[in-house]
Amino acid sequence: MATDDVWVLGISMTKFGKHPDKDMVDLASEAVLGALADGGVTMADMGVVAAGSLMAANAGMGQQVQKQLGQTGVPVYNVANACATGATALRVAMLAIKAGETDMGLAFGVEKLSGAGLLSGGTRKDDSGVYAPSGRYGAVAPVDGRIGTDIMPGVFAQIGMEYGHRHGGTSFELFARISEKNHAHSTLNPLAAYSKKMTLEEIMGDFMVAYPNTRPMCSANCDGAAAAVLVSGAKLATLSLEQRRRAVKVSASVLTSDPWEEACQVLPDVNTLTRNAATLAYEQAGVGPDDLDLVELHDCFATAELVHYDNLMLCEPGGAVDFFNSGATWRDGSMPVNVSGGLESKGHPIGATGIANVWEVATHLRGEAGPRQIEGAKVGLTHVIGLGSACGVHILEKSAA
Amino acid sequence: MAEQIPLVDYLVLGNDPHLVANECTSCGARFFDRRNACASCGRSGFTKVDIPTEGEVRAFTIVAFAAPGVPTPYVAAMVDCAGTSVRANLINIPADPEHVSLGMQVRLTTEVVGTDDEGTEAIGFGFEPKEA
């Protein structure tokens, strides 16, 4: 193991779902203690703590968790980066190790979102007073719903529809079939918020949120946390054979933001930054899409999963519809995608998501995924995207030890 | 006739209502918001340009569930107006997938979206099918 590599030594996630009796510190502590135990280390070994939470971005979650589990005095970075918050926390811990400031670090992400409903879009009251332009568009009244939509199910619906306009082949049913796959996958994941198989008819007949996304085609708001202990290759070489055997190599860790493209400030461009991140990640890892045994990508909506097949170069350019229709992305296909159930069924406690998807892939690479194990998995990719925008891609490899 | 005010400052009212963008004098990138500099090239010179009022629907969604107070359903879309993308609702059309389609040809139109305490009307914009 090269000394400048970074490895996942321990990793854990809580069950995603409703946790009315636990606050964010409880959830984060459960994940952190799980990751520490998994790695055979303690808080005293951590040289840095990176804590991710979007909705509690100013809560000092890192220090709050230290105050429960160990006030060791090491630096804490509290990070918020839209739906890429967890991946960003992971990367911050990694940067500290890469910079040589420490040889072991902790990253965790946590969110409580059960029953949160729409996370964007402005409440509108009756107009009152006297109209006066305000804001960067000089608006005299709220524009959400008057000039397009701010709600995420609607934004991502358009992103999928735009792909369909460029390449053809999309339909309400096609997008619903993607959701059908992820809900089917979730039945094997005991940590998923929802693990019920849903028929195509049930999905298409469910409550419409923003055409073509019905409720089960949207990511599930829920509570949850995930945590990872990262270690330098040099330090790992001094640890036990068991620790080295179960360690998972982070072959690539990339974060991008959205470069300017025509229309990107009209409808968010989630494509270019994802493609850029994937290109860099494949280069860093020295692997290509054909080498991947499984992928956990950001299916915040069924309409989003389709475009990321293309953005992550899992298929030919423009060929995402045919790729999906071939069955490739089912767990028994050539490129299993979201075998965890994805955000649509596993759930999307935002800050936790970008570490929980690493947990999923790492668990398969370790051969510990039980009934949903992708046999012989050696290389996997995780992807998250947050509007604003931020994209995190990680490529993970099984240990040779 | 009541006083009128555009819902947003990039909507120009009058006989030929249209949208106006800030165009970067260096690279030609177009923006509808107040600018500090150009997101594409970083320079800070801008000129106002009129946006064509006809275009093609490149993406749409039919929002059925929105924040409290926002009437539904409505059709939100991205319209390609001769190379400049515009965010808008599609209006004067039933909000269902049988009537709205990708590639649809549309044109800009305006409508009253509200009235303030002094009786001033806020005028919004949307796109309607070119062929009625």
XYZ file of C-alpha atoms in Angstrom:
533
model
C 0.000 0.000 0.000
C 1.515 3.272 -1.180
C 2.162 5.634 1.703
C 0.334 8.540 0.071
C -2.907 6.612 -0.431
C -5.864 7.227 1.858
C -7.994 4.327 3.059
C -11.324 3.815 4.759
C -10.432 2.017 7.983
C -13.863 1.980 9.584
C -17.292 2.970 8.362
C -20.860 2.809 9.619
C -24.356 4.098 9.008
C -27.461 4.156 11.155
C -30.716 2.793 9.899
C -32.313 5.503 7.788
C -35.913 6.333 8.605
C -37.899 7.888 11.407
C -35.990 8.326 14.673
C -38.340 10.435 16.815
C -36.544 9.442 20.031
C -33.057 10.409 18.854
C -31.673 13.875 18.244
C -28.950 14.659 15.723
C -26.187 14.150 18.279
C -27.578 10.690 19.136
C -27.694 9.697 15.486
C -24.241 11.085 14.714
C -22.782 9.445 17.849
C -24.216 6.075 16.873
C -22.619 6.314 13.435
C -19.291 7.603 14.781
C -19.030 4.940 17.496
C -19.902 2.371 14.848
C -17.164 3.597 12.519
C -14.567 3.743 15.300
C -15.410 0.198 16.449
C -15.416 -1.019 12.850
C -11.902 0.382 12.400
C -10.630 -0.819 15.796
C -9.703 2.718 16.878
C -10.948 5.408 19.285
C -11.622 9.143 19.277
C -8.125 9.610 20.708
C -6.679 8.348 17.408
C -8.501 10.953 15.304
C -6.358 13.928 14.266
C -9.181 15.783 12.557
C -12.990 15.784 12.602
C -15.099 16.848 9.632
C -18.822 17.116 10.364
C -21.505 17.507 7.722
C -25.066 18.708 8.217
C -26.992 20.925 5.848
C -30.030 21.920 7.882
C -27.961 22.350 11.049
C -25.037 23.993 9.289
C -24.473 26.503 12.067
C -24.948 24.095 14.979
C -21.303 23.133 15.449
C -22.248 19.484 15.068
C -18.605 18.348 15.132
C -17.976 19.885 18.549
C -21.349 18.682 19.841
C -20.376 15.116 18.999
C -16.928 15.618 20.551
C -18.674 16.722 23.743
C -20.421 13.339 23.875
C -17.660 11.062 22.604
C -14.349 12.730 23.327
C -13.141 16.326 23.573
C -9.663 15.651 22.293
C -8.992 19.187 21.134
C -8.292 18.311 17.490
C -9.517 20.636 14.736
C -13.169 20.388 13.699
C -14.432 21.468 10.307
C -18.211 21.850 10.161
C -19.186 21.702 6.514
C -22.325 22.339 4.486
C -22.359 21.858 0.729
C -25.933 21.166 -0.348
C -26.584 17.464 -1.032
C -22.829 16.924 -1.419
C -22.324 17.760 2.264
C -21.359 14.233 3.374
C -18.960 13.727 0.472
C -17.437 17.120 1.256
C -16.889 16.178 4.905
C -15.188 12.974 3.775
C -12.978 14.960 1.458
C -12.044 17.495 4.131
C -10.787 14.715 6.419
C -8.934 13.257 3.463
C -7.303 16.590 2.624
C -5.955 16.868 6.172
C -4.385 13.423 5.813
C -3.064 14.179 2.312
C -1.570 17.414 3.637
C 0.316 15.455 6.260
C -1.377 17.171 9.206
C -2.559 13.857 10.627
C -2.566 10.184 9.699
C -6.104 9.413 10.825
C -9.320 11.394 10.608
C -13.041 11.155 11.193
C -15.806 12.319 8.875
C -19.483 12.095 9.630
C -22.761 13.415 8.268
C -26.146 13.656 9.936
C -29.602 15.024 9.189
C -33.116 14.903 10.616
C -35.650 15.341 7.846
C -38.586 13.040 8.658
C -41.788 14.746 7.630
C -39.933 17.738 6.212
C -41.948 17.933 2.985
C -40.688 20.172 0.191
C -37.256 21.561 1.016
C -37.472 24.510 -1.360
C -40.027 26.769 -2.941
C -41.417 29.839 -1.258
C -44.641 30.066 0.669
C -46.848 32.704 -0.951
C -49.181 35.039 0.893
C -51.588 37.553 -0.559
C -49.812 40.543 -1.997
C -50.054 43.504 0.308
C -48.453 46.905 0.665
C -47.014 48.654 -2.344
C -45.047 46.849 -5.027
C -41.347 47.609 -4.926
C -38.680 45.727 -6.868
C -36.260 43.765 -4.710
C -33.580 41.150 -5.063
C -31.330 40.368 -7.980
C -34.226 40.105 -10.436
C -36.031 43.201 -9.203
C -39.089 41.100 -8.374
C -42.167 42.809 -6.907
C -43.741 39.521 -5.728
C -42.661 35.886 -5.197
C -41.747 34.203 -8.496
C -41.808 30.512 -7.514
C -44.733 29.083 -9.448
C -45.069 32.256 -11.522
C -41.767 32.092 -13.358
C -40.985 28.412 -13.401
C -40.467 26.355 -10.276
C -38.065 26.250 -7.349
C -39.213 22.915 -5.966
C -36.634 20.166 -6.338
C -39.005 17.511 -7.761
C -39.864 20.003 -10.516
C -36.304 21.123 -11.184
C -35.072 17.536 -11.501
C -38.125 16.585 -13.543
C -37.045 19.166 -16.102
C -33.473 17.861 -16.006
C -34.727 14.410 -17.011
C -37.120 15.833 -19.587
C -34.330 17.934 -21.101
C -32.287 14.739 -21.577
C -35.314 13.208 -23.258
C -35.633 16.192 -25.565
C -31.996 15.906 -26.630
C -31.805 12.148 -27.035
C -35.356 10.806 -27.211
C -36.812 7.669 -25.681
C -37.974 9.013 -22.328
C -41.502 8.734 -20.981
C -43.345 8.813 -17.681
C -43.217 5.010 -17.711
C -39.472 4.873 -18.365
C -38.721 7.108 -15.389
C -41.130 5.092 -13.244
C -39.291 1.887 -14.212
C -36.077 3.339 -12.798
C -37.906 3.871 -9.521
C -39.313 0.331 -9.732
C -35.724 -0.979 -9.894
C -34.542 0.958 -6.861
C -37.569 0.018 -4.768
C -36.997 -3.636 -5.733
C -33.343 -3.342 -4.688
C -34.310 -1.848 -1.329
C -36.073 -5.033 -0.217
C -32.627 -6.519 0.504
C -31.406 -3.536 2.543
C -32.409 -3.648 6.229
C -31.054 -0.110 6.767
C -33.270 1.464 4.083
C -36.037 3.831 5.201
C -38.456 2.083 2.844
C -37.856 -1.506 1.817
C -41.132 -2.363 0.144
C -41.234 -3.576 -3.434
C -43.502 -1.399 -5.578
C -45.074 -2.352 -8.878
C -44.879 -0.076 -11.879
C -48.615 0.519 -11.575
C -48.286 1.505 -7.917
C -45.477 3.920 -8.716
C -47.250 5.544 -11.670
C -50.556 5.659 -9.816
C -49.132 7.246 -6.685
C -49.480 10.911 -5.741
C -48.067 13.142 -8.483
C -45.600 15.709 -7.159
C -44.130 17.195 -10.323
C -44.718 15.351 -13.579
C -43.220 12.934 -14.321
C -42.073 12.414 -10.699
C -44.639 10.785 -8.416
C -43.959 10.501 -4.688
C -42.084 7.146 -4.762
C -39.905 8.584 -7.552
C -38.656 11.281 -5.153
C -35.913 10.856 -2.570
C -37.303 10.029 0.836
C -36.884 12.660 3.547
C -35.730 10.791 6.640
C -33.375 10.812 9.618
C -29.967 9.204 9.600
C -26.229 9.468 10.014
C -23.098 7.907 8.579
C -19.448 8.104 9.589
C -16.062 7.024 8.299
C -12.571 6.755 9.741
C -9.877 7.492 7.172
C -6.242 6.505 7.520
C -3.053 7.157 5.567
C -1.427 4.271 3.740
C 1.683 4.692 5.878
C -0.266 4.381 9.110
C -2.378 1.517 7.809
C 0.792 -0.464 7.075
C 1.479 -0.468 10.848
C -1.961 -1.816 11.786
C -3.143 -5.422 12.152
C -3.648 -7.816 9.264
C -7.388 -7.812 9.980
C -7.519 -4.016 9.784
C -5.515 -4.049 6.537
C -7.688 -6.794 5.049
C -10.899 -4.912 5.681
C -9.565 -1.468 4.759
C -10.959 -0.043 1.517
C -8.776 2.104 -0.695
C -10.018 5.515 -1.757
C -8.629 5.452 -5.288
C -10.207 8.740 -6.262
C -11.818 11.599 -4.400
C -13.111 14.508 -6.447
C -15.276 17.533 -5.761
C -16.404 19.879 -8.532
C -18.699 22.857 -8.877
C -20.729 23.754 -11.947
C -18.732 25.527 -14.666
C -20.588 28.197 -16.612
C -22.651 26.888 -19.501
C -25.434 28.580 -21.408
C -28.712 28.014 -19.500
C -26.987 26.910 -16.283
C -28.458 29.835 -14.345
C -31.897 29.126 -15.818
C -32.109 25.375 -15.206
C -29.266 23.951 -13.088
C -26.766 22.022 -15.191
C -26.103 18.868 -13.181
C -24.452 17.215 -16.157
C -21.218 19.088 -16.821
C -19.895 19.076 -13.249
C -20.747 15.392 -12.840
C -19.013 14.509 -16.091
C -16.004 16.602 -15.051
C -15.864 14.913 -11.644
C -16.155 11.443 -13.188
C -13.446 12.171 -15.753
C -11.060 13.328 -13.015
C -11.966 10.387 -10.784
C -11.332 7.753 -13.463
C -8.016 9.450 -14.189
C -6.995 9.550 -10.503
C -7.968 5.934 -9.927
C -6.563 4.636 -13.200
C -9.776 2.754 -13.887
C -12.582 3.138 -16.400
C -16.329 2.681 -16.175
C -15.954 -0.914 -17.417
C -13.918 -1.754 -14.319
C -16.752 -0.824 -11.932
C -18.604 -3.641 -10.180
C -21.250 -1.375 -8.637
C -22.285 2.274 -8.570
C -24.224 4.263 -5.985
C -25.347 7.421 -7.760
C -27.472 10.380 -6.735
C -31.025 9.357 -7.637
C -32.595 12.252 -5.741
C -35.404 11.766 -8.283
C -35.985 9.002 -10.820
C -35.509 11.603 -13.555
C -32.009 12.327 -12.225
C -30.761 8.728 -12.221
C -31.171 8.508 -15.990
C -28.950 11.487 -16.806
C -26.195 10.315 -14.466
C -25.798 6.987 -16.346
C -24.571 9.213 -19.137
C -22.713 11.768 -16.992
C -20.729 9.019 -15.210
C -20.015 7.470 -18.625
C -21.619 4.162 -17.663
C -23.174 4.148 -21.153
C -22.517 5.570 -24.610
C -23.092 9.344 -24.878
C -26.815 9.886 -25.358
C -27.494 6.211 -24.718
C -28.892 6.230 -21.179
C -32.382 5.085 -22.183
C -31.157 2.045 -24.130
C -28.681 1.311 -21.351
C -31.430 1.245 -18.739
C -33.785 -0.728 -20.981
C -31.073 -3.379 -21.432
C -31.411 -4.201 -17.730
C -27.770 -3.291 -17.070
C -28.452 -1.301 -13.918
C -30.486 -3.958 -12.071
C -28.513 -5.817 -9.423
C -28.125 -8.842 -11.711
C -27.112 -6.658 -14.671
C -23.699 -5.737 -16.025
C -23.522 -2.444 -14.082
C -25.576 -2.618 -10.880
C -26.696 0.877 -9.858
C -28.117 1.727 -6.448
C -28.337 -1.784 -5.057
C -28.917 -0.088 -1.684
C -32.295 1.102 -2.957
C -30.944 4.557 -3.688
C -32.218 7.817 -2.315
C -35.742 6.938 -3.470
C -36.037 4.060 -0.988
C -32.974 3.973 1.260
C -33.639 7.646 1.940
C -31.784 10.934 1.765
C -30.815 12.439 5.132
C -28.786 14.998 3.225
C -25.626 15.332 5.302
C -25.320 11.564 5.701
C -25.903 10.607 2.081
C -22.383 11.173 0.748
C -20.873 8.889 3.393
C -23.680 6.316 3.437
C -23.115 5.603 -0.247
C -19.425 4.975 0.510
C -20.519 2.613 3.299
C -22.676 0.711 0.809
C -19.868 0.268 -1.703
C -17.263 -0.491 0.982
C -19.534 -3.167 2.459
C -19.724 -4.934 -0.913
C -15.954 -4.628 -1.467
C -15.411 -6.239 1.932
C -17.791 -9.027 0.982
C -20.005 -8.213 3.965
C -23.240 -7.154 2.238
C -25.134 -10.347 3.054
C -28.101 -11.201 0.815
C -27.571 -8.157 -1.381
C -23.834 -8.780 -1.912
C -22.617 -8.135 -5.459
C -20.394 -11.182 -5.760
C -16.707 -10.568 -6.283
C -16.998 -6.770 -6.171
C -13.545 -5.187 -6.363
C -14.153 -1.599 -7.538
C -17.091 0.733 -6.956
C -18.049 4.353 -7.493
C -20.140 6.748 -5.422
C -21.675 9.993 -6.644
C -23.602 12.816 -5.043
C -24.747 16.137 -6.367
C -26.113 19.129 -4.555
C -27.735 22.024 -6.339
C -25.839 25.199 -6.260
C -23.970 23.140 -7.393
C -21.486 20.661 -5.943
C -20.626 17.167 -7.124
C -18.624 14.557 -5.220
C -17.316 11.357 -6.801
C -15.340 8.670 -4.987
C -13.868 5.489 -6.420
C -13.191 2.720 -3.935
C -11.124 -0.443 -4.280
C -10.941 -3.665 -2.331
C -7.805 -4.255 -0.305
C -5.264 -6.692 -1.685
C -4.140 -7.600 1.853
C -56.164 52.082 -16.785
C -54.386 50.893 -13.707
C -50.690 51.575 -13.227
C -48.604 48.561 -14.107
C -45.248 47.275 -12.930
C -43.347 44.270 -14.292
C -43.105 41.264 -11.971
C -39.346 41.263 -12.584
C -37.100 43.991 -13.910
C -36.003 41.986 -16.958
C -39.542 42.056 -18.343
C -40.142 45.132 -20.514
C -43.822 46.095 -20.833
C -45.424 48.253 -23.542
C -46.708 47.453 -27.001
C -44.211 44.665 -27.579
C -43.544 43.029 -24.233
C -40.225 41.216 -24.186
C -37.403 40.100 -21.943
C -34.080 41.830 -21.727
C -30.792 40.261 -20.636
C -27.422 41.536 -19.480
C -24.964 40.418 -22.132
C -21.259 40.283 -21.369
C -19.457 42.602 -23.799
C -16.434 40.295 -23.751
C -17.783 36.768 -24.178
C -21.480 37.228 -24.959
C -22.780 35.257 -21.980
C -26.307 36.337 -21.049
C -27.824 36.761 -17.589
C -31.201 37.903 -16.308
C -30.095 38.951 -12.831
C -28.208 41.989 -11.537
C -24.535 41.272 -12.148
C -21.294 41.842 -10.304
C -19.266 40.335 -13.131
C -19.500 37.655 -15.783
C -19.647 34.055 -14.525
C -18.229 32.837 -17.810
C -15.182 35.073 -18.324
C -14.932 37.193 -15.163
C -15.049 40.580 -16.897
C -17.549 43.206 -15.845
C -18.822 45.000 -18.938
C -22.459 44.369 -19.877
C -24.913 45.625 -22.441
C -28.699 45.160 -22.552
C -30.029 42.851 -25.262
C -33.618 42.073 -26.227
C -34.501 38.372 -26.150
C -36.584 36.952 -29.019
C -40.167 36.366 -27.908
C -40.616 33.029 -29.666
C -38.975 29.775 -28.756
C -39.036 26.034 -28.266
C -39.823 24.100 -25.065
C -36.672 22.193 -24.127
C -37.862 20.935 -20.769
C -41.009 21.089 -18.691
C -42.634 19.732 -15.577
C -46.187 19.937 -14.332
C -46.061 20.917 -10.696
C -48.938 19.358 -8.787
C -47.689 19.900 -5.243
C -46.160 23.235 -4.217
C -45.510 25.411 -1.196
C -48.573 26.783 0.625
C -50.289 29.567 -1.314
C -48.871 28.617 -4.709
C -51.763 27.554 -6.980
C -51.370 24.187 -8.726
C -51.154 22.628 -11.178
C -48.867 24.800 -13.255
C -46.438 24.061 -16.051
C -42.845 25.172 -15.440
C -40.515 25.092 -18.390
C -37.224 26.034 -19.954
C -37.742 27.712 -23.315
C -34.973 28.100 -25.878
C -35.460 31.537 -27.443
C -33.093 31.429 -30.432
C -30.136 30.327 -28.320
C -30.979 32.051 -25.049
C -32.621 29.839 -22.444
C -35.475 31.347 -20.473
C -37.218 30.058 -17.342
C -40.981 30.545 -17.433
C -44.377 28.992 -16.967
C -46.343 27.747 -19.945
C -49.732 29.434 -19.798
C -53.009 29.452 -21.729
C -52.704 25.689 -22.071
C -54.186 22.836 -20.001
C -51.648 21.672 -17.408
C -51.539 18.038 -18.437
C -49.076 15.870 -20.376
C -51.539 15.409 -23.230
C -51.342 19.103 -24.093
C -47.735 19.963 -23.263
C -44.873 18.451 -25.201
C -41.124 18.741 -25.607
C -40.169 20.692 -28.703
C -43.411 22.666 -28.631
C -43.212 26.092 -30.317
C -44.278 28.890 -27.997
C -44.410 32.677 -27.772
C -44.155 35.134 -24.912
C -47.283 36.672 -23.485
C -48.093 38.642 -20.348
C -50.748 38.437 -17.657
C -51.749 40.248 -14.494
C -50.429 38.331 -11.489
C -51.548 40.628 -8.672
C -52.619 44.084 -7.533
C -51.137 46.071 -4.665
C -52.811 48.401 -2.138
C -52.544 51.371 -4.503
C -54.162 49.474 -7.361
C -50.932 48.924 -9.268
C -50.980 45.711 -11.273
C -47.991 43.380 -11.328
C -47.535 42.020 -14.842
C -45.894 38.636 -15.203
C -44.961 36.699 -18.310
C -45.307 33.199 -19.616
C -45.190 31.360 -22.897
C -48.244 30.113 -24.792
C -48.546 27.750 -27.762
C -47.821 29.501 -31.060
C -50.647 27.650 -32.745
C -53.772 28.369 -30.777
